[in-house]
Tab-separated table of C-alpha atoms in Angstrom:
chain	number	residue	atom	x	y	z
A	6	MET	CA	-7.570	39.453	8.826
A	7	ASN	CA	-4.610	38.363	10.767
A	8	ASN	CA	-5.778	35.202	11.113
A	9	GLN	CA	-6.238	35.059	7.301
A	10	LYS	CA	-2.649	35.948	6.888
A	11	ALA	CA	-1.347	33.152	9.750
A	12	VAL	CA	-3.216	30.758	7.295
A	13	SER	CA	-1.934	31.843	4.027
A	14	ARG	CA	1.461	31.467	5.487
A	15	ALA	CA	1.015	28.573	6.770
A	16	VAL	CA	-0.292	27.236	3.493
A	17	ARG	CA	2.787	28.989	1.709
A	18	LEU	CA	5.699	27.153	3.977
A	19	THR	CA	3.902	24.107	3.448
A	20	ARG	CA	3.804	24.843	-0.051
A	21	ILE	CA	7.779	25.650	-0.616
A	22	GLN	CA	8.624	22.437	1.256
A	23	HIS	CA	6.880	20.335	-1.134
A	24	LEU	CA	8.343	22.637	-4.021
A	25	LEU	CA	12.024	22.176	-2.815
A	26	HIS	CA	11.280	18.273	-1.885
A	27	SER	CA	10.162	17.785	-5.306
A	28	HIS	CA	13.085	19.512	-7.398
A	29	PRO	CA	16.164	17.867	-5.893
A	30	LYS	CA	18.289	20.520	-7.966
A	31	GLY	CA	16.731	23.429	-5.934
A	32	LEU	CA	15.041	26.539	-7.015
A	33	SER	CA	15.960	30.207	-7.018
A	34	SER	CA	14.207	32.537	-4.558
A	35	ARG	CA	13.008	34.029	-7.742
A	36	GLU	CA	11.586	31.026	-9.048
A	37	LEU	CA	9.851	30.207	-5.773
A	38	SER	CA	8.288	33.986	-5.586
A	39	GLU	CA	6.706	33.121	-8.996
A	40	LEU	CA	5.231	29.933	-8.159
A	41	CYS	CA	4.072	30.940	-4.684
A	42	GLY	CA	2.495	34.490	-6.076
A	43	VAL	CA	4.669	36.645	-3.605
A	44	CYS	CA	7.660	38.813	-3.642
A	45	ILE	CA	11.245	37.436	-3.153
A	46	ARG	CA	11.696	39.141	0.026
A	47	THR	CA	8.562	37.600	1.281
A	48	ILE	CA	9.788	34.033	0.137
A	49	GLU	CA	13.333	34.989	1.847
A	50	ARG	CA	11.629	35.287	4.930
A	51	ASP	CA	9.517	32.175	4.785
A	52	LEU	CA	13.057	30.239	4.201
A	53	ILE	CA	14.552	31.632	7.132
A	54	ALA	CA	11.494	30.473	8.904
A	55	LEU	CA	11.357	26.969	7.584
A	56	GLN	CA	14.744	26.684	8.775
A	57	ASN	CA	14.834	28.125	12.609
A	58	GLU	CA	10.983	27.846	13.199
A	59	LEU	CA	10.078	24.237	11.945
A	60	GLY	CA	13.537	22.893	11.919
A	61	ILE	CA	13.650	22.335	8.043
A	62	PRO	CA	17.207	21.072	6.955
A	63	LEU	CA	17.938	23.740	3.864
A	64	ALA	CA	20.787	23.420	1.652
A	65	GLN	CA	22.053	26.900	-0.428
A	66	ASP	CA	24.354	27.218	-3.652
A	67	GLY	CA	24.049	30.607	-4.450
A	68	ASP	CA	20.462	32.208	-5.104
A	69	TYR	CA	19.518	28.313	-5.153
A	70	TYR	CA	17.740	26.439	-2.061
A	71	SER	CA	17.473	22.549	-1.701
A	72	ILE	CA	15.813	20.849	0.828
A	73	LEU	CA	17.782	17.671	2.311
A	74	GLU	CA	16.415	14.072	1.685
A	75	GLY	CA	14.911	12.506	4.529
A	76	TYR	CA	14.072	15.903	6.413
A	77	ILE	CA	11.334	15.269	9.137
A	78	LEU	CA	7.790	16.326	8.533
A	79	PRO	CA	5.984	18.634	10.510
A	80	PRO	CA	4.446	17.755	13.920
A	81	VAL	CA	0.787	16.244	13.935
A	82	SER	CA	-1.516	16.466	16.725
A	83	PHE	CA	-3.993	13.725	17.493
A	84	SER	CA	-7.256	13.540	19.534
A	85	LEU	CA	-7.492	10.639	21.355
A	86	PHE	CA	-9.865	8.958	19.158
A	87	GLU	CA	-7.857	9.683	15.869
A	88	ALA	CA	-4.496	8.513	17.919
A	89	LEU	CA	-6.133	5.378	18.381
A	90	ALA	CA	-7.392	5.324	14.827
A	91	ALA	CA	-3.925	5.617	13.700
A	92	PHE	CA	-2.788	2.899	15.914
A	93	LEU	CA	-5.234	0.453	14.910
A	94	ALA	CA	-4.085	1.236	11.288
A	95	LEU	CA	-0.390	1.079	11.705
A	96	ARG	CA	-1.338	-2.543	13.463
A	97	LEU	CA	-3.177	-3.777	10.643
A	98	SER	CA	-0.369	-3.098	8.300
A	99	LEU	CA	2.167	-4.834	10.394
A	100	ARG	CA	-0.129	-8.057	10.177
A	101	GLN	CA	-0.163	-7.533	6.522
A	102	THR	CA	3.699	-7.792	5.820
A	103	ASP	CA	6.193	-10.590	7.156
A	104	LYS	CA	9.104	-8.189	7.279
A	105	ASN	CA	10.518	-6.137	10.221
A	106	ASN	CA	9.876	-2.401	8.911
A	107	PRO	CA	11.568	-0.040	11.429
A	108	HIS	CA	9.884	2.819	10.067
A	109	ILE	CA	6.297	1.240	11.252
A	110	GLU	CA	7.512	0.362	14.353
A	111	LYS	CA	8.963	3.917	15.093
A	112	ALA	CA	5.616	5.038	13.787
A	113	LEU	CA	3.603	3.030	16.157
A	114	THR	CA	5.903	3.842	19.030
A	115	LYS	CA	5.450	7.691	18.672
A	116	ILE	CA	1.417	7.118	17.991
A	117	ALA	CA	1.788	5.080	21.434
A	118	ARG	CA	3.215	8.036	23.260
A	119	THR	CA	0.397	10.261	22.649
A	120	LEU	CA	-1.868	8.310	24.546
A	121	PRO	CA	-2.707	7.910	28.202
A	122	GLU	CA	0.192	6.176	29.964
A	123	SER	CA	-2.134	3.308	31.005
A	124	LEU	CA	-3.002	2.321	27.495
A	125	ALA	CA	0.229	3.335	25.771
A	126	LYS	CA	2.155	0.524	27.792
A	127	TYR	CA	0.109	-2.269	26.549
A	128	MET	CA	0.261	-1.169	23.233
A	129	GLU	CA	4.450	-0.371	23.276
A	130	ALA	CA	4.213	-3.988	24.414
A	131	GLY	CA	2.369	-5.217	21.315
A	132	ILE	CA	5.214	-3.541	18.878
A	133	GLU	CA	7.971	-5.786	20.521
A	134	ALA	CA	6.342	-8.213	18.162
A	135	ILE	CA	8.070	-6.203	15.288
A	136	HIS	CA	11.495	-7.844	16.256
A	137	GLN	CA	10.126	-11.187	15.943
A	138	LYS	CA	10.005	-10.911	12.127
A	139	PRO	CA	13.528	-11.164	10.340
A	140	ALA	CA	15.203	-8.040	9.504
A	141	ASN	CA	15.635	-7.017	5.976
A	142	PRO	CA	17.784	-4.299	5.272
A	143	GLU	CA	17.373	-4.447	1.028
A	144	PHE	CA	13.642	-3.996	1.777
A	145	THR	CA	13.827	-1.079	4.075
A	146	HIS	CA	16.157	0.733	1.792
A	147	LEU	CA	13.365	0.174	-1.039
A	148	PHE	CA	10.792	1.139	0.679
A	149	GLU	CA	12.942	4.551	1.688
A	150	GLN	CA	13.155	4.950	-1.859
A	151	VAL	CA	9.354	4.386	-2.807
A	152	ALA	CA	8.506	6.976	0.205
A	153	LEU	CA	10.888	9.487	-1.727
A	154	ALA	CA	9.821	8.746	-4.933
A	155	TRP	CA	6.066	8.856	-4.409
A	156	THR	CA	6.208	12.245	-2.278
A	157	THR	CA	8.519	14.138	-4.299
A	158	GLN	CA	6.797	12.582	-7.569
A	159	ARG	CA	10.337	11.529	-8.983
A	160	GLN	CA	10.868	8.792	-11.573
A	161	MET	CA	12.296	5.670	-10.442
A	162	LYS	CA	14.353	3.372	-12.164
A	163	ILE	CA	13.740	-0.006	-11.245
A	164	GLY	CA	14.890	-3.507	-12.109
A	165	TYR	CA	12.092	-6.026	-11.703
A	166	GLN	CA	11.619	-9.988	-11.879
A	167	SER	CA	8.297	-11.194	-12.560
A	168	LEU	CA	7.204	-14.439	-11.104
A	169	GLN	CA	6.986	-16.040	-14.427
A	170	SER	CA	10.967	-14.775	-15.336
A	171	ASP	CA	14.112	-15.702	-14.132
A	172	GLU	CA	15.386	-12.295	-15.986
A	173	VAL	CA	15.364	-8.740	-14.129
A	174	ARG	CA	14.275	-6.175	-16.385
A	175	GLU	CA	14.673	-2.550	-16.030
A	176	TRP	CA	11.889	-0.462	-15.801
A	177	ILE	CA	11.168	3.667	-15.658
A	178	LEU	CA	8.518	3.976	-13.119
A	179	GLU	CA	6.340	7.031	-12.199
A	180	LEU	CA	4.779	5.913	-8.908
A	181	TYR	CA	0.883	6.840	-8.687
A	182	PHE	CA	-0.159	4.734	-5.926
A	183	VAL	CA	1.115	2.513	-2.600
A	184	ASP	CA	-0.845	-0.180	-1.332
A	185	MET	CA	-0.764	-3.132	0.993
A	186	THR	CA	-2.516	-6.516	0.998
A	187	GLY	CA	-2.697	-9.331	3.575
A	188	ILE	CA	-3.114	-11.716	0.232
A	189	GLY	CA	0.707	-12.536	0.278
A	190	TYR	CA	1.864	-10.292	3.074
A	191	SER	CA	2.974	-7.881	0.344
A	192	THR	CA	3.302	-4.261	-0.712
A	193	TYR	CA	2.803	-3.013	-3.728
A	194	VAL	CA	3.384	0.181	-6.332
A	195	ILE	CA	0.978	1.187	-8.998
A	196	GLY	CA	2.256	3.525	-11.522
A	197	HIS	CA	2.907	4.287	-15.243
A	198	ALA	CA	6.093	2.255	-16.264
A	199	VAL	CA	8.063	1.869	-19.575
A	200	ARG	CA	10.412	-0.602	-20.769
A	201	LYS	CA	11.867	-1.913	-24.069
A	202	GLY	CA	8.886	-3.143	-26.170
A	203	LYS	CA	5.983	-2.347	-23.296
A	204	GLU	CA	4.383	0.767	-21.795
A	205	GLY	CA	1.090	1.445	-19.330
A	206	ILE	CA	-0.063	1.160	-16.216
A	207	PHE	CA	1.449	-1.604	-13.729
A	208	THR	CA	1.345	-3.177	-10.473
A	209	PHE	CA	4.919	-3.945	-9.354
A	210	LYS	CA	5.166	-6.108	-6.430
A	211	LEU	CA	7.988	-4.615	-3.745
A	212	ASP	CA	9.433	-8.144	-2.802
A	213	ARG	CA	10.365	-8.713	-6.533
A	214	ILE	CA	12.193	-5.201	-7.381
A	215	LYS	CA	15.832	-6.447	-7.184
A	216	SER	CA	17.018	-2.467	-7.656
A	217	ALA	CA	15.734	0.984	-7.168
A	218	GLU	CA	17.053	4.302	-7.945
A	219	VAL	CA	15.044	7.562	-7.515
A	220	LEU	CA	15.915	10.006	-10.408
A	221	ASP	CA	15.755	13.551	-10.743
A	222	GLU	CA	13.014	13.791	-13.162
A	223	ASN	CA	9.583	14.764	-12.120
A	224	PHE	CA	6.264	13.693	-13.019
A	225	ASP	CA	2.620	14.837	-12.813
A	226	ILE	CA	0.254	12.259	-11.627
A	227	PRO	CA	-2.844	12.743	-14.524
A	228	GLU	CA	-6.022	14.022	-12.786
A	229	SER	CA	-7.598	11.223	-14.373
A	230	PHE	CA	-5.966	8.654	-12.714
A	231	ASN	CA	-8.483	7.545	-10.028
A	232	VAL	CA	-7.058	4.579	-7.669
A	233	THR	CA	-10.451	3.831	-6.394
A	234	SER	CA	-12.114	3.354	-9.594
A	235	LEU	CA	-9.122	1.304	-11.062
A	236	LEU	CA	-9.127	-0.924	-8.144
A	237	SER	CA	-13.219	-1.168	-7.434
A	238	ALA	CA	-13.313	-4.661	-9.170
A	239	ALA	CA	-9.975	-5.792	-7.650
A	240	TRP	CA	-10.484	-8.435	-4.769
A	241	GLY	CA	-6.991	-7.009	-3.638
A	242	ILE	CA	-4.345	-5.358	-5.832
A	243	VAL	CA	-4.787	-6.685	-9.245
A	244	TRP	CA	-7.402	-5.722	-11.624
A	245	GLY	CA	-8.407	-6.832	-15.078
A	246	ASP	CA	-11.702	-8.047	-16.941
A	247	GLU	CA	-14.428	-8.528	-14.617
A	248	ALA	CA	-16.216	-11.818	-13.800
A	249	GLU	CA	-18.606	-12.925	-12.073
A	250	ILE	CA	-18.656	-15.531	-9.081
A	251	LYS	CA	-21.545	-17.180	-7.490
A	252	LEU	CA	-20.441	-18.933	-4.188
A	253	ARG	CA	-22.911	-20.869	-2.165
A	254	PHE	CA	-22.187	-20.844	1.735
A	255	SER	CA	-23.523	-23.533	4.387
A	256	PRO	CA	-26.126	-22.544	7.049
A	257	LYS	CA	-22.910	-23.167	9.501
A	258	VAL	CA	-20.887	-20.191	8.458
A	259	ALA	CA	-24.020	-17.963	7.095
A	260	ARG	CA	-24.203	-15.485	9.950
A	261	ARG	CA	-20.565	-14.869	9.770
A	262	VAL	CA	-20.081	-14.368	5.895
A	263	LYS	CA	-23.181	-11.362	6.151
A	264	GLU	CA	-21.638	-9.754	8.881
A	265	SER	CA	-18.700	-8.502	6.955
A	266	ILE	CA	-18.464	-6.340	3.510
A	267	TRP	CA	-15.921	-8.484	1.804
A	268	HIS	CA	-16.592	-6.536	-1.342
A	269	PRO	CA	-18.263	-3.636	-2.376
A	270	SER	CA	-19.975	-5.538	-5.491
A	271	GLN	CA	-21.311	-8.015	-2.881
A	272	LYS	CA	-25.198	-9.248	-2.974
A	273	ILE	CA	-26.179	-11.733	-0.688
A	274	GLU	CA	-29.193	-13.865	-0.433
A	275	ASP	CA	-30.518	-16.140	2.063
A	276	SER	CA	-31.168	-19.859	0.919
A	277	LYS	CA	-34.032	-21.966	2.250
A	278	ASP	CA	-31.948	-24.345	3.921
A	279	GLY	CA	-30.384	-21.647	6.286
A	280	GLY	CA	-27.513	-20.939	4.174
A	281	CYS	CA	-26.730	-18.174	1.523
A	282	VAL	CA	-25.646	-17.338	-1.916
A	283	MET	CA	-23.167	-14.366	-2.816
A	284	THR	CA	-22.610	-12.891	-6.032
A	285	LEU	CA	-19.387	-10.759	-6.585
A	286	ARG	CA	-17.978	-8.870	-9.628
A	287	ILE	CA	-14.316	-9.355	-9.444
A	288	GLY	CA	-11.512	-8.063	-11.706
A	289	SER	CA	-9.158	-10.912	-11.123
A	290	LEU	CA	-9.590	-14.503	-9.736
A	291	LEU	CA	-6.124	-14.716	-8.452
A	292	GLU	CA	-6.610	-13.131	-5.280
A	293	VAL	CA	-10.199	-13.864	-4.454
A	294	THR	CA	-9.259	-17.980	-4.810
A	295	PRO	CA	-7.446	-18.336	-1.312
A	296	TRP	CA	-10.307	-16.509	0.484
A	297	ILE	CA	-12.745	-19.130	-0.903
A	298	ARG	CA	-10.603	-21.889	-0.182
A	299	SER	CA	-10.349	-20.520	3.593
A	300	TRP	CA	-13.903	-21.267	3.744
A	301	GLY	CA	-13.078	-24.875	3.392
A	302	PRO	CA	-15.956	-27.495	2.720
A	303	ASP	CA	-18.715	-24.408	4.032
A	304	VAL	CA	-18.467	-22.901	0.174
A	305	GLU	CA	-19.194	-24.605	-3.072
A	306	VAL	CA	-18.583	-22.432	-6.506
A	307	LEU	CA	-21.571	-22.127	-8.513
A	308	ALA	CA	-19.844	-20.159	-10.993
A	309	PRO	CA	-18.040	-19.511	-12.843
A	310	ALA	CA	-17.445	-22.738	-14.519
A	311	ASP	CA	-13.458	-22.184	-14.689
A	312	LEU	CA	-13.336	-21.413	-11.226
A	313	ARG	CA	-15.476	-24.441	-10.162
A	314	ASN	CA	-13.349	-26.621	-11.920
A	315	VAL	CA	-10.518	-25.412	-10.386
A	316	PHE	CA	-12.065	-25.949	-6.992
A	317	THR	CA	-13.307	-29.547	-8.425
A	318	GLN	CA	-9.747	-30.481	-9.016
A	319	TYR	CA	-8.780	-29.193	-5.417
A	320	ALA	CA	-11.078	-31.384	-3.879
A	321	GLU	CA	-10.109	-34.575	-5.982
A	322	GLU	CA	-6.678	-33.612	-5.050
A	323	LEU	CA	-7.318	-33.513	-1.209
A	324	HIS	CA	-9.137	-36.448	-1.354
A	325	ARG	CA	-6.394	-38.678	-2.961
A	326	ILE	CA	-3.922	-37.254	-0.145
A	327	TYR	CA	-6.384	-38.023	2.698
A	328	HIS	CA	-7.751	-41.175	1.362
A	329	SER	CA	-4.108	-42.553	0.682
A	330	GLU	CA	-3.138	-41.447	4.228
A	331	LYS	CA	-5.991	-43.090	5.854
A	332	ARG	CA	-5.312	-46.463	3.797
A	333	SER	CA	-1.726	-46.180	4.958
A	334	LEU	CA	-2.594	-45.242	8.682
A	335	LYS	CA	-4.562	-48.874	8.323
A	336	ARG	CA	-1.863	-50.884	7.093
A	337	CYS	CA	0.597	-49.808	9.842
A	338	GLY	CA	-2.441	-50.478	12.343
């Protein structure tokens, strides 16, 4: 029974933190008691516990309580295996961005310190690579604004400049998801956004957000929103009308191709010559194209016709470049 009470209290303390962080103007002890289903006296004891036992910085204005922005989350205990998994995930995220993100650096350092010293010293040495990337205070501030808006489910007002426009347009964004992709070394946010004449679920690249402000208005992420389903056909972060892609790989790279699951939709069939043919269903050709190009002459686009034409033109351009260079070298010789 005592154990059940302890669990209930721990869950309630976590809920109070979330409620206060989600309501920057504060909540009264009565409102908290109603939301948590306990008496006001219990809430008052919980608020004291949050400050004294967990070190959560609270501000009080009369009967209203609020939590200071940037508060420290409760400590997390890792097993050796979990710490290594978290470290690898953060290292991967580090490779997926070309910016010096001090928050990734700090998170890596803290996780490295949970590991045995014999391993930690090598991991901490790898963290030094972050300093070789250019500092970007504006991006760091934007990263912080995104983290605050997402975790507290508060609207953001952003100024966004799309790739095809010189104009910075103002949007009101309800942020549903944050993701990172190695394509373009970029971080993206997905959510419901509104601007004059346009509304819907959109993806925004953080590098193209020119200004950001977290607003006081809260929102709820719809239960119908399923990011896994939304991005199931995407190669990275862009989705749309699905297209079937068919690629023929040479025998030289066939084994490497079959070693990985590049996309959930992939189907691979062996060819008589030792190569293989891969079939994919992708929601956008934009992100998969660089990956196809990375295989060079060891891949041939069989379908769709539009994509094959793109690669035909690409091959012709390469031929012109290197053929003209070859003639030039002969003349010089």
